[in-house]
PDB file of C-alpha atoms and ligand atoms in Angstrom:
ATOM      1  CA  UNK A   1       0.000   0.000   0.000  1.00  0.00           C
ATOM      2  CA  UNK A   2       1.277   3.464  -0.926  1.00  0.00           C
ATOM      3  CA  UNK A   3       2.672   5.534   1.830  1.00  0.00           C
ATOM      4  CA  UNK A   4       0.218   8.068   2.211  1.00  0.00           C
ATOM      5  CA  UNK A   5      -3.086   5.230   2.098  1.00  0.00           C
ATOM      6  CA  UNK A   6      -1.017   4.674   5.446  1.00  0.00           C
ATOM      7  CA  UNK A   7      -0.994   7.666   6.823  1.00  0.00           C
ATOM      8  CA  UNK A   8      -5.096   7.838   6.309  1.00  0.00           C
ATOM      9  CA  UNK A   9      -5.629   4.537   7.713  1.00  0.00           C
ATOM     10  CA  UNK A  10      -3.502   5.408  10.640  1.00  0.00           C
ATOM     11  CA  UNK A  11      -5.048   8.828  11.101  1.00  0.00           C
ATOM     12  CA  UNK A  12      -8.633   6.547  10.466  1.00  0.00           C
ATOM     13  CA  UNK A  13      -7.597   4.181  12.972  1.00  0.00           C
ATOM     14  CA  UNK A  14      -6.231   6.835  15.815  1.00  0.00           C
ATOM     15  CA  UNK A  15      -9.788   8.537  15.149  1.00  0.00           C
ATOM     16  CA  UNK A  16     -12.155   5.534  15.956  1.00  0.00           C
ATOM     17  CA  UNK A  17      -9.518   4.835  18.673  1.00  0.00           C
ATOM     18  CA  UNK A  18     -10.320   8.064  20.692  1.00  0.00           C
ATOM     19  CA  UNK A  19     -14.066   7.886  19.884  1.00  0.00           C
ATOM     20  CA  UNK A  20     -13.943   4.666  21.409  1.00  0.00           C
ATOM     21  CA  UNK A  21     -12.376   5.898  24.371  1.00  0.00           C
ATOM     22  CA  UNK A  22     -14.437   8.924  24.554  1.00  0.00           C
ATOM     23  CA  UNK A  23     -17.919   6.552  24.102  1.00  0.00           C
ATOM     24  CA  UNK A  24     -16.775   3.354  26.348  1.00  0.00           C
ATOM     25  CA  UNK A  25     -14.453   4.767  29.023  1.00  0.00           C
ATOM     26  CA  UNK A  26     -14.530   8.970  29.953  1.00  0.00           C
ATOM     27  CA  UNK A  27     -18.186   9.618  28.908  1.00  0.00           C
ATOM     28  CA  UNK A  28     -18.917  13.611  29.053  1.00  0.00           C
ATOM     29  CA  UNK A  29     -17.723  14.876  32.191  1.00  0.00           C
ATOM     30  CA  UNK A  30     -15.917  17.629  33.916  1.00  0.00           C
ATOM     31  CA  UNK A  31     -15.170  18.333  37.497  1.00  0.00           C
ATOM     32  CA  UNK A  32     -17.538  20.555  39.454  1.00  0.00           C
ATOM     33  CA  UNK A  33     -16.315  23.263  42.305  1.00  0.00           C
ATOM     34  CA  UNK A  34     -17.563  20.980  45.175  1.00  0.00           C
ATOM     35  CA  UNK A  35     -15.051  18.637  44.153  1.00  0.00           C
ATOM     36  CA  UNK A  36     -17.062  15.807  42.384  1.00  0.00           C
ATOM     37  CA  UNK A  37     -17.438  14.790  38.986  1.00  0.00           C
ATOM     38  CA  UNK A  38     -20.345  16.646  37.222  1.00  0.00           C
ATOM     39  CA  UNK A  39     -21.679  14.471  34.499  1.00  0.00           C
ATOM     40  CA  UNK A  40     -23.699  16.510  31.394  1.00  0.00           C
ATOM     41  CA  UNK A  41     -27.059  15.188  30.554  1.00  0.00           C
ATOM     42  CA  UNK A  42     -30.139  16.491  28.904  1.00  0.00           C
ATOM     43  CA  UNK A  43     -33.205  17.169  31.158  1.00  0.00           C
ATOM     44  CA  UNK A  44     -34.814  13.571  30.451  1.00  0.00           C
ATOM     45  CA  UNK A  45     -31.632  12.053  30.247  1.00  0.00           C
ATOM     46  CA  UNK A  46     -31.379  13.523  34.272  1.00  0.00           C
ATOM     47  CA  UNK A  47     -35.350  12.604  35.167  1.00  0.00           C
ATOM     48  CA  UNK A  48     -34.238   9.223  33.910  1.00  0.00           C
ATOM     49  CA  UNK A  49     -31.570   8.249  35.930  1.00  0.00           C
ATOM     50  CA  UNK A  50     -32.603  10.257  39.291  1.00  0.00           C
ATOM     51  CA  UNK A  51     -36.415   8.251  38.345  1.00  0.00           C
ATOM     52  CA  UNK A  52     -33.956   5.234  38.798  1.00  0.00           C
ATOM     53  CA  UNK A  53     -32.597   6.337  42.243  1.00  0.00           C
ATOM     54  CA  UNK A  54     -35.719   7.208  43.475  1.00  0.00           C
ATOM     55  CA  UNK A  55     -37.007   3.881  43.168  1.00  0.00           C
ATOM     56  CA  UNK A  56     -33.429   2.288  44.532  1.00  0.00           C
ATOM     57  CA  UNK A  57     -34.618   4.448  47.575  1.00  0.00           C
ATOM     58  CA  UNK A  58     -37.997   2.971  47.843  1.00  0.00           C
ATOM     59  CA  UNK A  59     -36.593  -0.695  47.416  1.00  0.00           C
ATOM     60  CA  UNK A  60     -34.146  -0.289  50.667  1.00  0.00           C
ATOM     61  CA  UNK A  61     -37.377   1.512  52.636  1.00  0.00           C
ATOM     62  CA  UNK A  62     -39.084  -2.117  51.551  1.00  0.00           C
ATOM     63  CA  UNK A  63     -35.945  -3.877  52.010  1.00  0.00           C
ATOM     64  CA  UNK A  64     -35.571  -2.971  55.374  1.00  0.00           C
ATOM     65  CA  UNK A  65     -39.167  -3.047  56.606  1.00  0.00           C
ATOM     66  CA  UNK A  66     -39.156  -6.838  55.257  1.00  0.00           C
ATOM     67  CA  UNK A  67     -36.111  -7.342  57.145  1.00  0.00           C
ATOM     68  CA  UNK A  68     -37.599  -5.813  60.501  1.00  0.00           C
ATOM     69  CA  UNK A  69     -40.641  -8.345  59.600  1.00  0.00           C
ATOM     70  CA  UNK A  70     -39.029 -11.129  58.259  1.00  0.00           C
ATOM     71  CA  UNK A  71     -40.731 -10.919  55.179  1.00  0.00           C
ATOM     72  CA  UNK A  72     -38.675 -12.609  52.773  1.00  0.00           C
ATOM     73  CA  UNK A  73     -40.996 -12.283  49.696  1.00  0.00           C
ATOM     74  CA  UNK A  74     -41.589  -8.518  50.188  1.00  0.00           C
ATOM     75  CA  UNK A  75     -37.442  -8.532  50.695  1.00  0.00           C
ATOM     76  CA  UNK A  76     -36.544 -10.781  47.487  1.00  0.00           C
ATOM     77  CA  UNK A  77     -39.478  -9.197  45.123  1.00  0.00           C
ATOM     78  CA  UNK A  78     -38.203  -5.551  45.741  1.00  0.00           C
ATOM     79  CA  UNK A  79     -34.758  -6.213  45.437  1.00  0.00           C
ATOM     80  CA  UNK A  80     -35.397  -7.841  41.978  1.00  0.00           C
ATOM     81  CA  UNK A  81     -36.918  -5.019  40.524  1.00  0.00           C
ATOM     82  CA  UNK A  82     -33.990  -3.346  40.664  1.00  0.00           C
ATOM     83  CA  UNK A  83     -31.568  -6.203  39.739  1.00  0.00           C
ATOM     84  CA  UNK A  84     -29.719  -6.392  36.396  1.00  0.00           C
ATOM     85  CA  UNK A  85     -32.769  -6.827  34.273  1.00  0.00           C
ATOM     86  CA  UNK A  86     -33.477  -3.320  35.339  1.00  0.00           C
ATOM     87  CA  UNK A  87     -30.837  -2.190  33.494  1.00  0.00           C
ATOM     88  CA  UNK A  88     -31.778  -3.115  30.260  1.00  0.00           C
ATOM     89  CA  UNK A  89     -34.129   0.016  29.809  1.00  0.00           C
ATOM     90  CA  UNK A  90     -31.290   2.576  29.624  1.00  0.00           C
ATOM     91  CA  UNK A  91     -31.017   3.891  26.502  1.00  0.00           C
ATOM     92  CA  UNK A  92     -27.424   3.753  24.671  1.00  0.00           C
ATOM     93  CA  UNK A  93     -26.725   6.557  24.193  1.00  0.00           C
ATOM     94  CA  UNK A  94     -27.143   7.867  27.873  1.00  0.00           C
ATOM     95  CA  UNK A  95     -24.100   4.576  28.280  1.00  0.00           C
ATOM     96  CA  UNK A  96     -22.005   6.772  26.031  1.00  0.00           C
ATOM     97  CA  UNK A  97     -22.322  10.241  28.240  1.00  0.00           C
ATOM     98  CA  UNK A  98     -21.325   8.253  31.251  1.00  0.00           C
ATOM     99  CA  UNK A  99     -17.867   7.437  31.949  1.00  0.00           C
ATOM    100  CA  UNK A 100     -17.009   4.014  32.389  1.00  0.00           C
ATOM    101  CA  UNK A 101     -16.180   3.589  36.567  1.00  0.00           C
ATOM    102  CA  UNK A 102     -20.064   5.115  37.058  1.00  0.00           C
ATOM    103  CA  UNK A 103     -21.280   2.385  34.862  1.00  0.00           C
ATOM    104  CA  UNK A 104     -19.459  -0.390  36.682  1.00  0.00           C
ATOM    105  CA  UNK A 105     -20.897   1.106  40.102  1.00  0.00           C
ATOM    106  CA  UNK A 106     -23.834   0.815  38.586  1.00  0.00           C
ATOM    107  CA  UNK A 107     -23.938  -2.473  36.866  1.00  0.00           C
ATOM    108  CA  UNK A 108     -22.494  -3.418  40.550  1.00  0.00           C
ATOM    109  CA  UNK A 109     -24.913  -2.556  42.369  1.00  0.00           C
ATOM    110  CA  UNK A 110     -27.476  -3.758  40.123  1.00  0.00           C
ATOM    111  CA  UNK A 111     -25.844  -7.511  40.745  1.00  0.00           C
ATOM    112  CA  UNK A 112     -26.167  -6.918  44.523  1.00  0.00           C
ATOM    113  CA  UNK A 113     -29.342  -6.551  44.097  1.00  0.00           C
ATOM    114  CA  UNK A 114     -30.008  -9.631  42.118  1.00  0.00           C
ATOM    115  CA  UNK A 115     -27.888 -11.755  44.864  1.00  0.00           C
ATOM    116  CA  UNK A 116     -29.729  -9.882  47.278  1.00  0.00           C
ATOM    117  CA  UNK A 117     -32.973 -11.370  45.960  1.00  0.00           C
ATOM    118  CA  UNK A 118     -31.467 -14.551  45.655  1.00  0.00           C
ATOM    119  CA  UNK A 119     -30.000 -15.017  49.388  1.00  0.00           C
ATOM    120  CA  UNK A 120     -33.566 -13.630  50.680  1.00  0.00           C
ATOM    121  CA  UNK A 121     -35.522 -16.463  49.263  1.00  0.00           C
ATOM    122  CA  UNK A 122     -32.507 -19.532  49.718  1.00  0.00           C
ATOM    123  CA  UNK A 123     -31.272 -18.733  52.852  1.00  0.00           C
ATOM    124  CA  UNK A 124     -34.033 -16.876  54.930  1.00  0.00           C
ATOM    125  CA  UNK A 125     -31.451 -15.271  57.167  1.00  0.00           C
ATOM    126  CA  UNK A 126     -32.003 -11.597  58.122  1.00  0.00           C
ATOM    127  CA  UNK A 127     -29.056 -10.982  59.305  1.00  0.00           C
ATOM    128  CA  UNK A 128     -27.466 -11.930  56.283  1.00  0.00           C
ATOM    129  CA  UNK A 129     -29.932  -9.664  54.295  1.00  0.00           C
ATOM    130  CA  UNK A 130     -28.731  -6.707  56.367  1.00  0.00           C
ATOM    131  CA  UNK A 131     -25.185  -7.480  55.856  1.00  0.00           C
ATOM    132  CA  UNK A 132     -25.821  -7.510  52.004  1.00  0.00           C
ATOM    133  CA  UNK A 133     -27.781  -4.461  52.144  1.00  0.00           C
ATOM    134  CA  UNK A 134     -25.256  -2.544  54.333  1.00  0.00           C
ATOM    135  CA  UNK A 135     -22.478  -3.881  51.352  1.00  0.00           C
ATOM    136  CA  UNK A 136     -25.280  -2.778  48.706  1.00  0.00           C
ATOM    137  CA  UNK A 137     -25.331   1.071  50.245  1.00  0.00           C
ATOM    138  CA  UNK A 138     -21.559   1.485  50.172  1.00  0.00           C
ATOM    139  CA  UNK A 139     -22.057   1.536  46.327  1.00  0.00           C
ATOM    140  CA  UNK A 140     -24.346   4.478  46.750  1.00  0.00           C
ATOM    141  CA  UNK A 141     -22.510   6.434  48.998  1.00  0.00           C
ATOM    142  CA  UNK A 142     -19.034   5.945  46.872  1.00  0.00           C
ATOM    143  CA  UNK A 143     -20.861   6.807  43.772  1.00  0.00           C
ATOM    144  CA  UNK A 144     -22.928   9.983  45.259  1.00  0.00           C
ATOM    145  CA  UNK A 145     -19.195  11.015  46.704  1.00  0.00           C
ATOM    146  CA  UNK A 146     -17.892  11.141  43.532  1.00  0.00           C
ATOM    147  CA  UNK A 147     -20.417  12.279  40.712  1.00  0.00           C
ATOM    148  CA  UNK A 148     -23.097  14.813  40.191  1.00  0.00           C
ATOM    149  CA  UNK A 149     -25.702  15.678  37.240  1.00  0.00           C
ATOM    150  CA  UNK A 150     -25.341  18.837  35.782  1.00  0.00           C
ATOM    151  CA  UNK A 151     -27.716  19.441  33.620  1.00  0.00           C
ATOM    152  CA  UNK A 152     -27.507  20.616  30.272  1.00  0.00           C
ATOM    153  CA  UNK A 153     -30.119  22.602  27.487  1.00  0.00           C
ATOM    154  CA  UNK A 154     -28.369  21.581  23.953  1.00  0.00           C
ATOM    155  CA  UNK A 155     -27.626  17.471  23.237  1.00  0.00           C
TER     156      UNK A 155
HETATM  157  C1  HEC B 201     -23.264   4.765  39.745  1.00  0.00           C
HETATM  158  C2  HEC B 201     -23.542   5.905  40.570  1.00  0.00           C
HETATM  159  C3  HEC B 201     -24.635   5.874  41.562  1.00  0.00           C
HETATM  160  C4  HEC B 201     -25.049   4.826  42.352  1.00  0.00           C
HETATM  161  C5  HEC B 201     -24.440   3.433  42.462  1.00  0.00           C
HETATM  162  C6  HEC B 201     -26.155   5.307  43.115  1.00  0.00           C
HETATM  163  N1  HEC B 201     -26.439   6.607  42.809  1.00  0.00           N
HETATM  164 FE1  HEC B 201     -27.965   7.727  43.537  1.00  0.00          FE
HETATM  165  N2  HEC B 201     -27.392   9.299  42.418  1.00  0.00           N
HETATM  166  C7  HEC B 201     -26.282   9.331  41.589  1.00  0.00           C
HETATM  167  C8  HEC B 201     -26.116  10.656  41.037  1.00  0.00           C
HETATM  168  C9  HEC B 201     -25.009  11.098  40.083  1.00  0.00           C
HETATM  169  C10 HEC B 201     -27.162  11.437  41.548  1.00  0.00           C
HETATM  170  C11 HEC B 201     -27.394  12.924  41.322  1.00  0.00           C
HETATM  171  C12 HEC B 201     -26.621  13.668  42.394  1.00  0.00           C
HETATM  172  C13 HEC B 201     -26.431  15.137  42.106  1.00  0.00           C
HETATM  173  O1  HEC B 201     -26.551  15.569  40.944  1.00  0.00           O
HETATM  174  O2  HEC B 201     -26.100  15.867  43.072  1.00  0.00           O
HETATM  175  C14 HEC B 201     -27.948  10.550  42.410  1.00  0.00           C
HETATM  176  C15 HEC B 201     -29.092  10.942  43.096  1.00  0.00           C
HETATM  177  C16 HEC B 201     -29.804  10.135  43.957  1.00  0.00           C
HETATM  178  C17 HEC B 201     -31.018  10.520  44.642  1.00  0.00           C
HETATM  179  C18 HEC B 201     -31.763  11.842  44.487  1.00  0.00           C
HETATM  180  C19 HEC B 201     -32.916  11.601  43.502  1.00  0.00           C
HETATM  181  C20 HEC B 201     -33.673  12.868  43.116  1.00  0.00           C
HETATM  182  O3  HEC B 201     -34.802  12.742  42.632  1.00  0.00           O
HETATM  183  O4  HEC B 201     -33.137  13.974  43.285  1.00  0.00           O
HETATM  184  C21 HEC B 201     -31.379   9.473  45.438  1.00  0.00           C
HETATM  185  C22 HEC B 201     -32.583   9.383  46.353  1.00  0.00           C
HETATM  186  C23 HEC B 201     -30.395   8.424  45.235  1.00  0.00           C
HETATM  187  N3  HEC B 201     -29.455   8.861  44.323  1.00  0.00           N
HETATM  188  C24 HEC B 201     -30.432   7.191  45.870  1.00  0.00           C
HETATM  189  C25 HEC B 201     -29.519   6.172  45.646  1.00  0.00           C
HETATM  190  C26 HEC B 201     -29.499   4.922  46.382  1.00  0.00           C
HETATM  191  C27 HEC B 201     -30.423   4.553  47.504  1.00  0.00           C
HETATM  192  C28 HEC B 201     -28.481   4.196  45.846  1.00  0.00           C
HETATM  193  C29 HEC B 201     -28.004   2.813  46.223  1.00  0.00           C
HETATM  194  C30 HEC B 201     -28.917   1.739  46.191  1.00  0.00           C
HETATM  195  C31 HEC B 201     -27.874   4.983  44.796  1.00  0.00           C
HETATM  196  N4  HEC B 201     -28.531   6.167  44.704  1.00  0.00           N
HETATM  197  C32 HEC B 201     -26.824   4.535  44.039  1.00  0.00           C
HETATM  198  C33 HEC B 201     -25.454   8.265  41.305  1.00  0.00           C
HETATM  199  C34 HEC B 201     -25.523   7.002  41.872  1.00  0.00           C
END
């Protein structure tokens, strides 16, 4: 191949190398005065994933009421709505905007869910429910320490 076809490809290649990084790993963000990482998103981009820690919120308030009842149906049913499967409705290109440790705090927590679920109804054992749910929470309170939404009018 001629020397300048290389040069293109090259240039081509380094390109859909930095999109790549830009789409899988960084996402949009900047850093924001009180020291976290603001993430930009559009106003429904926002609704959608604060919508999504709303109902996080509600499934702990269940969580723990089953807990203090030993309800493990109410405990397993509410933590499955938020397990992995809940993930699925999150549109693509909201992945893209959001860098890549957020998303694996995410995806993580939606697993502890899931196992959540799954110890309520095997094992029966509150104690080991609260254990998993105190675990659970430490991925909220790392992620909330280090992001924010900012949110933004054009994209
Ligand atoms: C992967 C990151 C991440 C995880 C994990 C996470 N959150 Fe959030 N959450 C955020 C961000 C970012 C915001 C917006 C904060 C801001 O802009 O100041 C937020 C906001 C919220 C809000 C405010 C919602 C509103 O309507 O204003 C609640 C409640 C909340 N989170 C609950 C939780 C709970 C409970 C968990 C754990 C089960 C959790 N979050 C896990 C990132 C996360």
């Amino acid at each position: 191949m001629c020397k300048k076809c290389w040069i293109v490809v090259s240039l081509l290649l380094l390109l859909i190398a930095g999109a790549g990084y830009q789409f899988m790993i960084a996402g949009d963000n900047a850093s924001s005065p009180d020291g976290r990482i603001a993430i930009p998103l559009s106003p429904a981009e926002k609704d959608l994933v604060l919508t999504e820690m709303r109902s996080f919120l509600n499934a702990l308030q269940q969580i723990s009421s089953g807990i203090s009842e030993a309800d493990f149906k109410l405990i397993s049913e509410q933590a499955r709505l938020l397990g992995s499967a809940a993930q699925q409705g999150v549109p693509i290109s909201l992945m893209g905007k959001l860098p890549l440790s957020f998303k694996k705090l995410g995806f993580d927590t939606h697993q502890k869910f899931d196992l959540l679920a799954m110890d309520a109804e095997q094992l029966q054992d509150k104690e080991h429910t609260l254990k998993q749910m105190s675990t659970l929470m430490s991925n909220c309170v790392s992620c909330h320490a280090a992001y924010k939404i900012e949110t933004i009018v054009t994209k």
